[in-house]
mmCIF file with all atom_site columns, C-alpha atoms in Angstrom:
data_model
loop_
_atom_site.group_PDB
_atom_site.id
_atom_site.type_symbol
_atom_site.label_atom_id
_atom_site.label_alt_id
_atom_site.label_comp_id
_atom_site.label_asym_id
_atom_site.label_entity_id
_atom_site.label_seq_id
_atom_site.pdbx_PDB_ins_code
_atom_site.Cartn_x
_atom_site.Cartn_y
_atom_site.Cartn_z
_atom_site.occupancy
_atom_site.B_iso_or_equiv
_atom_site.pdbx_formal_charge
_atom_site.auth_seq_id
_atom_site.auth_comp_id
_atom_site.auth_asym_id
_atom_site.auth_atom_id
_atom_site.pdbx_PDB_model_num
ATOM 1   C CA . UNK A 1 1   ? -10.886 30.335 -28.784 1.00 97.00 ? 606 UNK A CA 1
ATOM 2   C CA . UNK A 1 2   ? -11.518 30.000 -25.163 1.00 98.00 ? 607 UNK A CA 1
ATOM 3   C CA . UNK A 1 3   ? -8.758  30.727 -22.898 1.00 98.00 ? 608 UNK A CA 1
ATOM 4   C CA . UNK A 1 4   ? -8.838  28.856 -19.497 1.00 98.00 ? 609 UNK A CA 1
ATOM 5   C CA . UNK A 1 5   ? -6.604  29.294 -16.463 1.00 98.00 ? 610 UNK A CA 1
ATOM 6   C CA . UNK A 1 6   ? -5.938  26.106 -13.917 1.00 98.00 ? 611 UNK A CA 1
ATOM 7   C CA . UNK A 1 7   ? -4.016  26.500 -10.831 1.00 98.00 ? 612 UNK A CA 1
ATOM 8   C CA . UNK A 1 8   ? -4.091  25.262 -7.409  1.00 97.00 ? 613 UNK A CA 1
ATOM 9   C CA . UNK A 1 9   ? -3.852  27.769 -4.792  1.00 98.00 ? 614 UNK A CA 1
ATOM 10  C CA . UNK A 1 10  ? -4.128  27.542 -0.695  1.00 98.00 ? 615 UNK A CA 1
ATOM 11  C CA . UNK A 1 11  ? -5.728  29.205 2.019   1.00 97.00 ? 616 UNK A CA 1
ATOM 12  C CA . UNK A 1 12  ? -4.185  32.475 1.404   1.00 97.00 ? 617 UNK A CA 1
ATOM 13  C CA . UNK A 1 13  ? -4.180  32.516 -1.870  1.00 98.00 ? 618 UNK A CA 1
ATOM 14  C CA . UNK A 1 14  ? -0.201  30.851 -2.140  1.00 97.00 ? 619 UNK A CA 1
ATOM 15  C CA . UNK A 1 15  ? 0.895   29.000 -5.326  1.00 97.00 ? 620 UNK A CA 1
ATOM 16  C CA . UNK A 1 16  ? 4.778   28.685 -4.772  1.00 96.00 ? 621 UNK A CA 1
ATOM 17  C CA . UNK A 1 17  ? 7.708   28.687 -2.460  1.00 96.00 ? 622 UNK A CA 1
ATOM 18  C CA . UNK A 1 18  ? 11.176  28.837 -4.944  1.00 95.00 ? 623 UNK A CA 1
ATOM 19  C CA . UNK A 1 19  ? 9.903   28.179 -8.196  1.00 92.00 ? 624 UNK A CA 1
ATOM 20  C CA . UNK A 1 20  ? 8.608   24.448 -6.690  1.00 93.00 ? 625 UNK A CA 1
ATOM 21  C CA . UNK A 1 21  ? 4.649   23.666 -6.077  1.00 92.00 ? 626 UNK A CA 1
ATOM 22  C CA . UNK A 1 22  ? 3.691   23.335 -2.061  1.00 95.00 ? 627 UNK A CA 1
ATOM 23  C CA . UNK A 1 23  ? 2.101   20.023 -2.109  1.00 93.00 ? 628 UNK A CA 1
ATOM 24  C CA . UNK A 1 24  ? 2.197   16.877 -4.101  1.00 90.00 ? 629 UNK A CA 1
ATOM 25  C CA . UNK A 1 25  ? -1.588  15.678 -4.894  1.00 95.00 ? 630 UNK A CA 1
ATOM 26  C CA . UNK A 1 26  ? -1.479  12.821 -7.298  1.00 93.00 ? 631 UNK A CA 1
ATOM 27  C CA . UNK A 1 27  ? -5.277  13.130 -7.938  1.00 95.00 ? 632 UNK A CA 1
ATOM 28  C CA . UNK A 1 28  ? -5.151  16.613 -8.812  1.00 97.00 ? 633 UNK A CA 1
ATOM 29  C CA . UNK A 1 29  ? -1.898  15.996 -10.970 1.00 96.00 ? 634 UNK A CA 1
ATOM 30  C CA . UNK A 1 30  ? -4.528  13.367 -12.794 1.00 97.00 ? 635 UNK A CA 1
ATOM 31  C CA . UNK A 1 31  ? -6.898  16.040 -13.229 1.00 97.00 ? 636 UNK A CA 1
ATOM 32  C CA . UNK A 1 32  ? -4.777  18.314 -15.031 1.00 98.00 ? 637 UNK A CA 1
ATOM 33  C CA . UNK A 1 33  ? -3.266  15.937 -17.018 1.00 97.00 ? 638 UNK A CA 1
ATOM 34  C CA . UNK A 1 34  ? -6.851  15.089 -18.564 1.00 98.00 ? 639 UNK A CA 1
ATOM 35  C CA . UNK A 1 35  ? -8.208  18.558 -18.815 1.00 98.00 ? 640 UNK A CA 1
ATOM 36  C CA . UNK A 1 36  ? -5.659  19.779 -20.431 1.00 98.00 ? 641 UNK A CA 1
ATOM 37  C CA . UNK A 1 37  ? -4.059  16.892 -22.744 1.00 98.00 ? 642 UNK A CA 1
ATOM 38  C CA . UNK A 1 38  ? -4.574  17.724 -26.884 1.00 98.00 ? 643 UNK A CA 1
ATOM 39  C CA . UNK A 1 39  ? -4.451  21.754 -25.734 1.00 98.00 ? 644 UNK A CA 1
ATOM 40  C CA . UNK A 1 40  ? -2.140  24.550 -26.170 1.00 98.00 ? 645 UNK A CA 1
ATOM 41  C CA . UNK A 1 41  ? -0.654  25.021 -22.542 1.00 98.00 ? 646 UNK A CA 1
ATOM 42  C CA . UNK A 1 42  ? 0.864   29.186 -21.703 1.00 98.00 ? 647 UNK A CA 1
ATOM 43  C CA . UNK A 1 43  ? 3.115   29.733 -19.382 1.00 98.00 ? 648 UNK A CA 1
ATOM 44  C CA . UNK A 1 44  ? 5.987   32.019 -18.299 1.00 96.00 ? 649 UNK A CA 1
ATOM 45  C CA . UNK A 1 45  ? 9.783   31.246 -18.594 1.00 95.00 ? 650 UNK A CA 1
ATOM 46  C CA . UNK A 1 46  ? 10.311  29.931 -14.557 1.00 94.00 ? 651 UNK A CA 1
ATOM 47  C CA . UNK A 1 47  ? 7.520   27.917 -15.102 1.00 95.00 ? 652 UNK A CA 1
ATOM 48  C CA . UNK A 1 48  ? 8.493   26.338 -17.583 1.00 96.00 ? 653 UNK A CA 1
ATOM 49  C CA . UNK A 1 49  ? 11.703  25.587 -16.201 1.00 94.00 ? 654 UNK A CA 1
ATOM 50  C CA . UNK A 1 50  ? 10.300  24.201 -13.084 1.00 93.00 ? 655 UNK A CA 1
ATOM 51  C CA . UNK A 1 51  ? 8.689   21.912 -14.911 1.00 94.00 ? 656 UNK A CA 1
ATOM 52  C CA . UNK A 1 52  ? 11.989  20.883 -16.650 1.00 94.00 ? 657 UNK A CA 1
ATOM 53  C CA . UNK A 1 53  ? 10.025  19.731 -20.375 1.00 95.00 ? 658 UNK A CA 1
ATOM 54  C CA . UNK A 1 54  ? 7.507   19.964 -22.854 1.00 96.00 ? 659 UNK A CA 1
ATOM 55  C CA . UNK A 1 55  ? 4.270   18.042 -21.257 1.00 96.00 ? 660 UNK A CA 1
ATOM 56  C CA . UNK A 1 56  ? 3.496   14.997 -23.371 1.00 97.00 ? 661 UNK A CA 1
ATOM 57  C CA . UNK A 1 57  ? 0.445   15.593 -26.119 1.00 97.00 ? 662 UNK A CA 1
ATOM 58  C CA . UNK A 1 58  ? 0.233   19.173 -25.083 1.00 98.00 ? 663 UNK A CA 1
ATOM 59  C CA . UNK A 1 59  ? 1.747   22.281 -27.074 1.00 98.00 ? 664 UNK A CA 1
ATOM 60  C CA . UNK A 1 60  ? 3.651   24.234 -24.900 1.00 98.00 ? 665 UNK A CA 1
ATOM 61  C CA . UNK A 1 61  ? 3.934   28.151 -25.082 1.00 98.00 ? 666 UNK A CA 1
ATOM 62  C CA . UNK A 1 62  ? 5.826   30.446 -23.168 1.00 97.00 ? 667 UNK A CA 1
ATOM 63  C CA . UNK A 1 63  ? 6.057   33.856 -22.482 1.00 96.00 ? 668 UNK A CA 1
ATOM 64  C CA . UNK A 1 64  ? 9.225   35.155 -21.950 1.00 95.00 ? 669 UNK A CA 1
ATOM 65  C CA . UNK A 1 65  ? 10.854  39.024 -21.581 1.00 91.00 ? 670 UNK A CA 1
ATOM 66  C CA . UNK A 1 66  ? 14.277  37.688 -22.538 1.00 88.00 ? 671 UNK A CA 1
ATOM 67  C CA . UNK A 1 67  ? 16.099  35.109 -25.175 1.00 87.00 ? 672 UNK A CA 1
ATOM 68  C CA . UNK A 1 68  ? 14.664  31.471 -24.507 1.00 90.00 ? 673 UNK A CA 1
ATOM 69  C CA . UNK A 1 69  ? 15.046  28.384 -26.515 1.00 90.00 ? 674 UNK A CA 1
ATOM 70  C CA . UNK A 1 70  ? 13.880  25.508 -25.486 1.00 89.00 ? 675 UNK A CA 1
ATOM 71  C CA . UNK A 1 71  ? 13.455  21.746 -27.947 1.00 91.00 ? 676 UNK A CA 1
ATOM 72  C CA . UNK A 1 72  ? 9.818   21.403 -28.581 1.00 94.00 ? 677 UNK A CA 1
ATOM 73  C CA . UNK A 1 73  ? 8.258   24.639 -27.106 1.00 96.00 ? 678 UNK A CA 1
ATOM 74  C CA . UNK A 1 74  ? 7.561   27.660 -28.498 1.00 97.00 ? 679 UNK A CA 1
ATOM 75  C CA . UNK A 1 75  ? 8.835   31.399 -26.819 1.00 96.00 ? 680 UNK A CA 1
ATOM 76  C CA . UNK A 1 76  ? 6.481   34.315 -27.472 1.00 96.00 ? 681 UNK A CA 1
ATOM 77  C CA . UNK A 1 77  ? 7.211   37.927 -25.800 1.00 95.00 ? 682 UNK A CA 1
ATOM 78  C CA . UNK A 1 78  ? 4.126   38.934 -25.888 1.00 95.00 ? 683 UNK A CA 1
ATOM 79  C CA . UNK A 1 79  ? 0.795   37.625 -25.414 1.00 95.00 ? 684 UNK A CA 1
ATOM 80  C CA . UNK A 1 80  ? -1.007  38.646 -28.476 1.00 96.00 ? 685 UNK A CA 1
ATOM 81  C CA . UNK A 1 81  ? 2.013   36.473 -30.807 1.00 97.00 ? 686 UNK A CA 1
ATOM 82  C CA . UNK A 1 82  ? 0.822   33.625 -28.096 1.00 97.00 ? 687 UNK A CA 1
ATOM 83  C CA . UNK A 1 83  ? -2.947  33.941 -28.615 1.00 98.00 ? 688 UNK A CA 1
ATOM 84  C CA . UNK A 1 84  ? -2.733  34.187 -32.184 1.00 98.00 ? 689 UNK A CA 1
ATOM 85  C CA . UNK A 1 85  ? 0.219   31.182 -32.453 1.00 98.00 ? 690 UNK A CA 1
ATOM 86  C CA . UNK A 1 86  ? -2.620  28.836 -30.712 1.00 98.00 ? 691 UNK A CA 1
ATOM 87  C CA . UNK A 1 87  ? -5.776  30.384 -33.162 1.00 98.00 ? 692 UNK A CA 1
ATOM 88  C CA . UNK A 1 88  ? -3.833  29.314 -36.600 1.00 98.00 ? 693 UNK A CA 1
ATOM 89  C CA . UNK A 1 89  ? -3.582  25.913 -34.932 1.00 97.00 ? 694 UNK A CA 1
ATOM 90  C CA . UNK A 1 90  ? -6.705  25.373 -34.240 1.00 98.00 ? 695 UNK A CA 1
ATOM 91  C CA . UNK A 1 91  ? -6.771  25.366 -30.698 1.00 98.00 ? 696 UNK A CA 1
ATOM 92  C CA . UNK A 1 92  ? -10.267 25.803 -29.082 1.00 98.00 ? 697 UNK A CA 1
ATOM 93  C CA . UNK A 1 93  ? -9.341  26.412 -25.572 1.00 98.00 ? 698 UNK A CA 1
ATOM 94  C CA . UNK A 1 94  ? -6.193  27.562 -24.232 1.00 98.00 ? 699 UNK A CA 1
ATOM 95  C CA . UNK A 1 95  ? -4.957  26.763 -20.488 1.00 98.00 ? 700 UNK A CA 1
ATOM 96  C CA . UNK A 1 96  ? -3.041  29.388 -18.891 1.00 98.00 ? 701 UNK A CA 1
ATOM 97  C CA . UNK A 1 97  ? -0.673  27.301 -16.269 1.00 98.00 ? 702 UNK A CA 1
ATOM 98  C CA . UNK A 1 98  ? 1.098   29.636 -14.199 1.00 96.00 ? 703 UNK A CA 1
ATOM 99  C CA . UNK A 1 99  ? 3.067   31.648 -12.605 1.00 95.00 ? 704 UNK A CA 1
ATOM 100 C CA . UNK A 1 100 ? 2.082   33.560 -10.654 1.00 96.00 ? 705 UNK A CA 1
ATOM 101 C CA . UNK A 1 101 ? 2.960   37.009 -13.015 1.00 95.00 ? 706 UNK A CA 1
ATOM 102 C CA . UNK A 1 102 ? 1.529   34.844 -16.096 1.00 96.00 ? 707 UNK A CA 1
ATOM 103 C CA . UNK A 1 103 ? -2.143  34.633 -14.149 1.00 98.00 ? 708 UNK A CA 1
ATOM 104 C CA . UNK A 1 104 ? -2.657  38.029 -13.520 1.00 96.00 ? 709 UNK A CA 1
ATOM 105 C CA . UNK A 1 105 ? -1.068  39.153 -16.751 1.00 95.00 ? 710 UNK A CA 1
ATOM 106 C CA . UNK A 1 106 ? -3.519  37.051 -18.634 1.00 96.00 ? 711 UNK A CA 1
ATOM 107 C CA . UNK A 1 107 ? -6.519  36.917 -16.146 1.00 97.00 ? 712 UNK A CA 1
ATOM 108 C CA . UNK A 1 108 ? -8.939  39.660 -17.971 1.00 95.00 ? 713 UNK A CA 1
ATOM 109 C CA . UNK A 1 109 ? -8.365  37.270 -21.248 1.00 96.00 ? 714 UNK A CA 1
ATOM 110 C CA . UNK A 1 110 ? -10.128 34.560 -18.701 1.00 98.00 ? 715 UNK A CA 1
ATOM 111 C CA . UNK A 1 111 ? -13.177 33.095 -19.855 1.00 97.00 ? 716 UNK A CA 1
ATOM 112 C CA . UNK A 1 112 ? -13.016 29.346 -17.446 1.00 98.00 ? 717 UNK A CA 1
ATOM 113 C CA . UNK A 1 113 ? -11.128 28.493 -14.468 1.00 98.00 ? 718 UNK A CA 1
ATOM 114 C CA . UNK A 1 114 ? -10.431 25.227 -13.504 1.00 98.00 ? 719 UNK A CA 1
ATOM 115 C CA . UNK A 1 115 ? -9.131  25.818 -9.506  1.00 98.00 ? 720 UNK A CA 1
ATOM 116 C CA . UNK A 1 116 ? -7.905  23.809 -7.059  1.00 98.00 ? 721 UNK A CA 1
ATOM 117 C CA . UNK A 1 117 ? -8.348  24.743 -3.711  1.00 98.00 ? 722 UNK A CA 1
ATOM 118 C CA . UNK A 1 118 ? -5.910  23.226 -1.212  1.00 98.00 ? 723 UNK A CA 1
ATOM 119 C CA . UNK A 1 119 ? -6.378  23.060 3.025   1.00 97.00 ? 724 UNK A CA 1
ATOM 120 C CA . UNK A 1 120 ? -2.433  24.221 2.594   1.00 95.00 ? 725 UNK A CA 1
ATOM 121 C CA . UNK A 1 121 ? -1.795  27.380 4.940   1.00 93.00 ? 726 UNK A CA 1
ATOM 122 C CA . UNK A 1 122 ? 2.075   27.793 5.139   1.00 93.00 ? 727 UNK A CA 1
ATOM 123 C CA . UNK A 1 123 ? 5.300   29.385 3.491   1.00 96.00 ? 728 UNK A CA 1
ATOM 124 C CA . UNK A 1 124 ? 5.134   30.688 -0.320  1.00 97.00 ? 729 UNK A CA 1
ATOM 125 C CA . UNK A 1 125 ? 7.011   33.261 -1.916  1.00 97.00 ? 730 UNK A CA 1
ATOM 126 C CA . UNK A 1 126 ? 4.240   32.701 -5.098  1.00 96.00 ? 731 UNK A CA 1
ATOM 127 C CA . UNK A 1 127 ? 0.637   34.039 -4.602  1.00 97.00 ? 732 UNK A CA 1
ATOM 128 C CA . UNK A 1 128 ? -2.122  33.953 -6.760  1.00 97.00 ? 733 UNK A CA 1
ATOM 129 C CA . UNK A 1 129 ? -3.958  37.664 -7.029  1.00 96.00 ? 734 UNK A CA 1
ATOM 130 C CA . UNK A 1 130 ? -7.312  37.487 -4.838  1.00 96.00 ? 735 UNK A CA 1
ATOM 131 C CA . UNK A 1 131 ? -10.314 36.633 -7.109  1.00 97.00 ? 736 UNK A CA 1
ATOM 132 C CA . UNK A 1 132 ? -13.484 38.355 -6.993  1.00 96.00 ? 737 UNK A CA 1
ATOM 133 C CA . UNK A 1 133 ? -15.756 35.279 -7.781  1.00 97.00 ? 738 UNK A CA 1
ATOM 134 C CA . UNK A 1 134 ? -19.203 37.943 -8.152  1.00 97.00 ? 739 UNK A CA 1
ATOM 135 C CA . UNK A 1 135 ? -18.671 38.180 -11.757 1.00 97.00 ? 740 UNK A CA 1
ATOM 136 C CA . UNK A 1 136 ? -18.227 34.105 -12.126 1.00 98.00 ? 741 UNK A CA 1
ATOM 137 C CA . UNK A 1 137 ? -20.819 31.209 -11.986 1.00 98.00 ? 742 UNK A CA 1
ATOM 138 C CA . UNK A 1 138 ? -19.865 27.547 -10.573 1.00 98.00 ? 743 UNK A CA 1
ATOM 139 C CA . UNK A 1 139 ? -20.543 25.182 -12.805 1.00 98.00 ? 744 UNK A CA 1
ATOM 140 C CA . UNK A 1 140 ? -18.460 21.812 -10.890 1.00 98.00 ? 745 UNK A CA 1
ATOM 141 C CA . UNK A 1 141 ? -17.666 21.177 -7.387  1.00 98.00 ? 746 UNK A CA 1
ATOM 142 C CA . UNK A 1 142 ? -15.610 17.949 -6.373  1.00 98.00 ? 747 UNK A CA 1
ATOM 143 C CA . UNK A 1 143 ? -14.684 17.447 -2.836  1.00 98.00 ? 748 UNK A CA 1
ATOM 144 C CA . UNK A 1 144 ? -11.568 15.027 -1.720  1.00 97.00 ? 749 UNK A CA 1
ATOM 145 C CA . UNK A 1 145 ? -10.665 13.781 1.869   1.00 96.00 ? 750 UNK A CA 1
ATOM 146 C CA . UNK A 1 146 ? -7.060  14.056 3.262   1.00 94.00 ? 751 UNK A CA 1
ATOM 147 C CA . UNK A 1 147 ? -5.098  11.104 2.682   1.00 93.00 ? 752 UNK A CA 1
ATOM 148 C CA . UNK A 1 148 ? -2.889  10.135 5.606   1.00 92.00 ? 753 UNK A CA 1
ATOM 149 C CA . UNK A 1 149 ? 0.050   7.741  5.363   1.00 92.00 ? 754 UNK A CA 1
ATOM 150 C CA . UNK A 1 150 ? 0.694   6.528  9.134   1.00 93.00 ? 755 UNK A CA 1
ATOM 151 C CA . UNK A 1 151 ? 1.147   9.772  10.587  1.00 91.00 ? 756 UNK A CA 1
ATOM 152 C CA . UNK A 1 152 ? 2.216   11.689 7.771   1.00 90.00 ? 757 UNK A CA 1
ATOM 153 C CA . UNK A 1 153 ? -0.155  13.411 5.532   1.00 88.00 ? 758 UNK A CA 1
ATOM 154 C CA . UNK A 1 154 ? 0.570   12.413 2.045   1.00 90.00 ? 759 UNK A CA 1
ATOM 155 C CA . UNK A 1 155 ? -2.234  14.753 0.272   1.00 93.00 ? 760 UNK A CA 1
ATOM 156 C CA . UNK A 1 156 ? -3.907  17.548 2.062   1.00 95.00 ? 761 UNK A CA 1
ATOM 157 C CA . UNK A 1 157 ? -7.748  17.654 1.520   1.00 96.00 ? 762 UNK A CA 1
ATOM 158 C CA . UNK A 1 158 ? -9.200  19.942 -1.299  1.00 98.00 ? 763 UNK A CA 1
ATOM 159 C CA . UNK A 1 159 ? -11.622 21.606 -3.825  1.00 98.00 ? 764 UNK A CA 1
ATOM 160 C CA . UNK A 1 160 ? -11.636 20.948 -7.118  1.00 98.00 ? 765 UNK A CA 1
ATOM 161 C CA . UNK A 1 161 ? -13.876 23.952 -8.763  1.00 98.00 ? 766 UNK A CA 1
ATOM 162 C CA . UNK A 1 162 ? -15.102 25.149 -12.358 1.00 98.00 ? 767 UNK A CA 1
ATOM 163 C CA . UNK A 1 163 ? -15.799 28.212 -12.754 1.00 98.00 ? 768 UNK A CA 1
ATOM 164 C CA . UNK A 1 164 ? -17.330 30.539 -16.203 1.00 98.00 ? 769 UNK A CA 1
ATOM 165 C CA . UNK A 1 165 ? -17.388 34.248 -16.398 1.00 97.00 ? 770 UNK A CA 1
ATOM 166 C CA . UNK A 1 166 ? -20.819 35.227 -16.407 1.00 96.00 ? 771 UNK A CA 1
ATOM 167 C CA . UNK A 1 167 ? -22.370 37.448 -19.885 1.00 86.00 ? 772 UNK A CA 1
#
């Protein structure tokens, strides 16, 4: 099974501000949604309840230190009861979705990254750890434009960027 992370991060490295997402880019949202529809999705409790529910036609997992229940998703505390949940079902790549704890916890189990790279530079209380790209090849680049509404910016520009760990 592969395991994959996907996250969208900006300028210095920032993922979060309050257990809510920085920016609102429905293209990117999009994305996700197609890369990782029909997969196992892992995640950590706040996560999870940021979201608010299971995402439709995915299987979600989450990681949590204390007693969580939650209608349609399964609660693991500890990875290896996670990995092994998502083997015996079959799955054949496994997206790691955040937070920020959850990434570095699982980032050595990391074999693709699907990142987002936002022109965001401002407040976060949520940071992605600092990736050392030498031991990873590109394999996709997309570029997108910002979109402005009037004055307003209604989606900051951004990379969308595949990455797989090198043998």
């Amino acid at each position: 099974m592969k395991i994959s992370m996907i996250v969208a991060y900006g300028k210095n490295w920032e993922i979060g501000l309050n257990n809510q997402m920085l920016w609102h880019i429905s293209e990117d949202f999009k994305n996700f949604k197609a890369i990782t529809s029909g997969h196992h999705i892992l995640m950590g409790r706040k996560t999870f309840e940021s979201i608010g529910k299971p995402l439709p036609n995915r299987t979600s997992l989450v990681l949590s230190r204390g007693e969580f229940e939650q209608e349609g998703v399964y609660t693991f505390n500890q990875i290896q009861k996670a990995l092994d949940f998502a083997r015996a079902n079959g799955e054949e790549e496994l997206f790691v979705i955040g937070g920020a704890n959850i990434y570095e916890t699982m980032f050595d189990y990391v074999d693709k990254m699907y990142l987002s790279e936002v022109d965001f530079d401002g407040e976060a209380d949520a940071f992605l750890k600092e990736i050392d790209f030498s031991s990873w090849d590109l394999v996709e680049q997309k570029e997108y434009e910002e979109i402005k509404e009037g004055d307003k910016v209604k989606s900051p520009a951004w990379k969308f960027k595949v990455w797989v760990k090198k043998d």
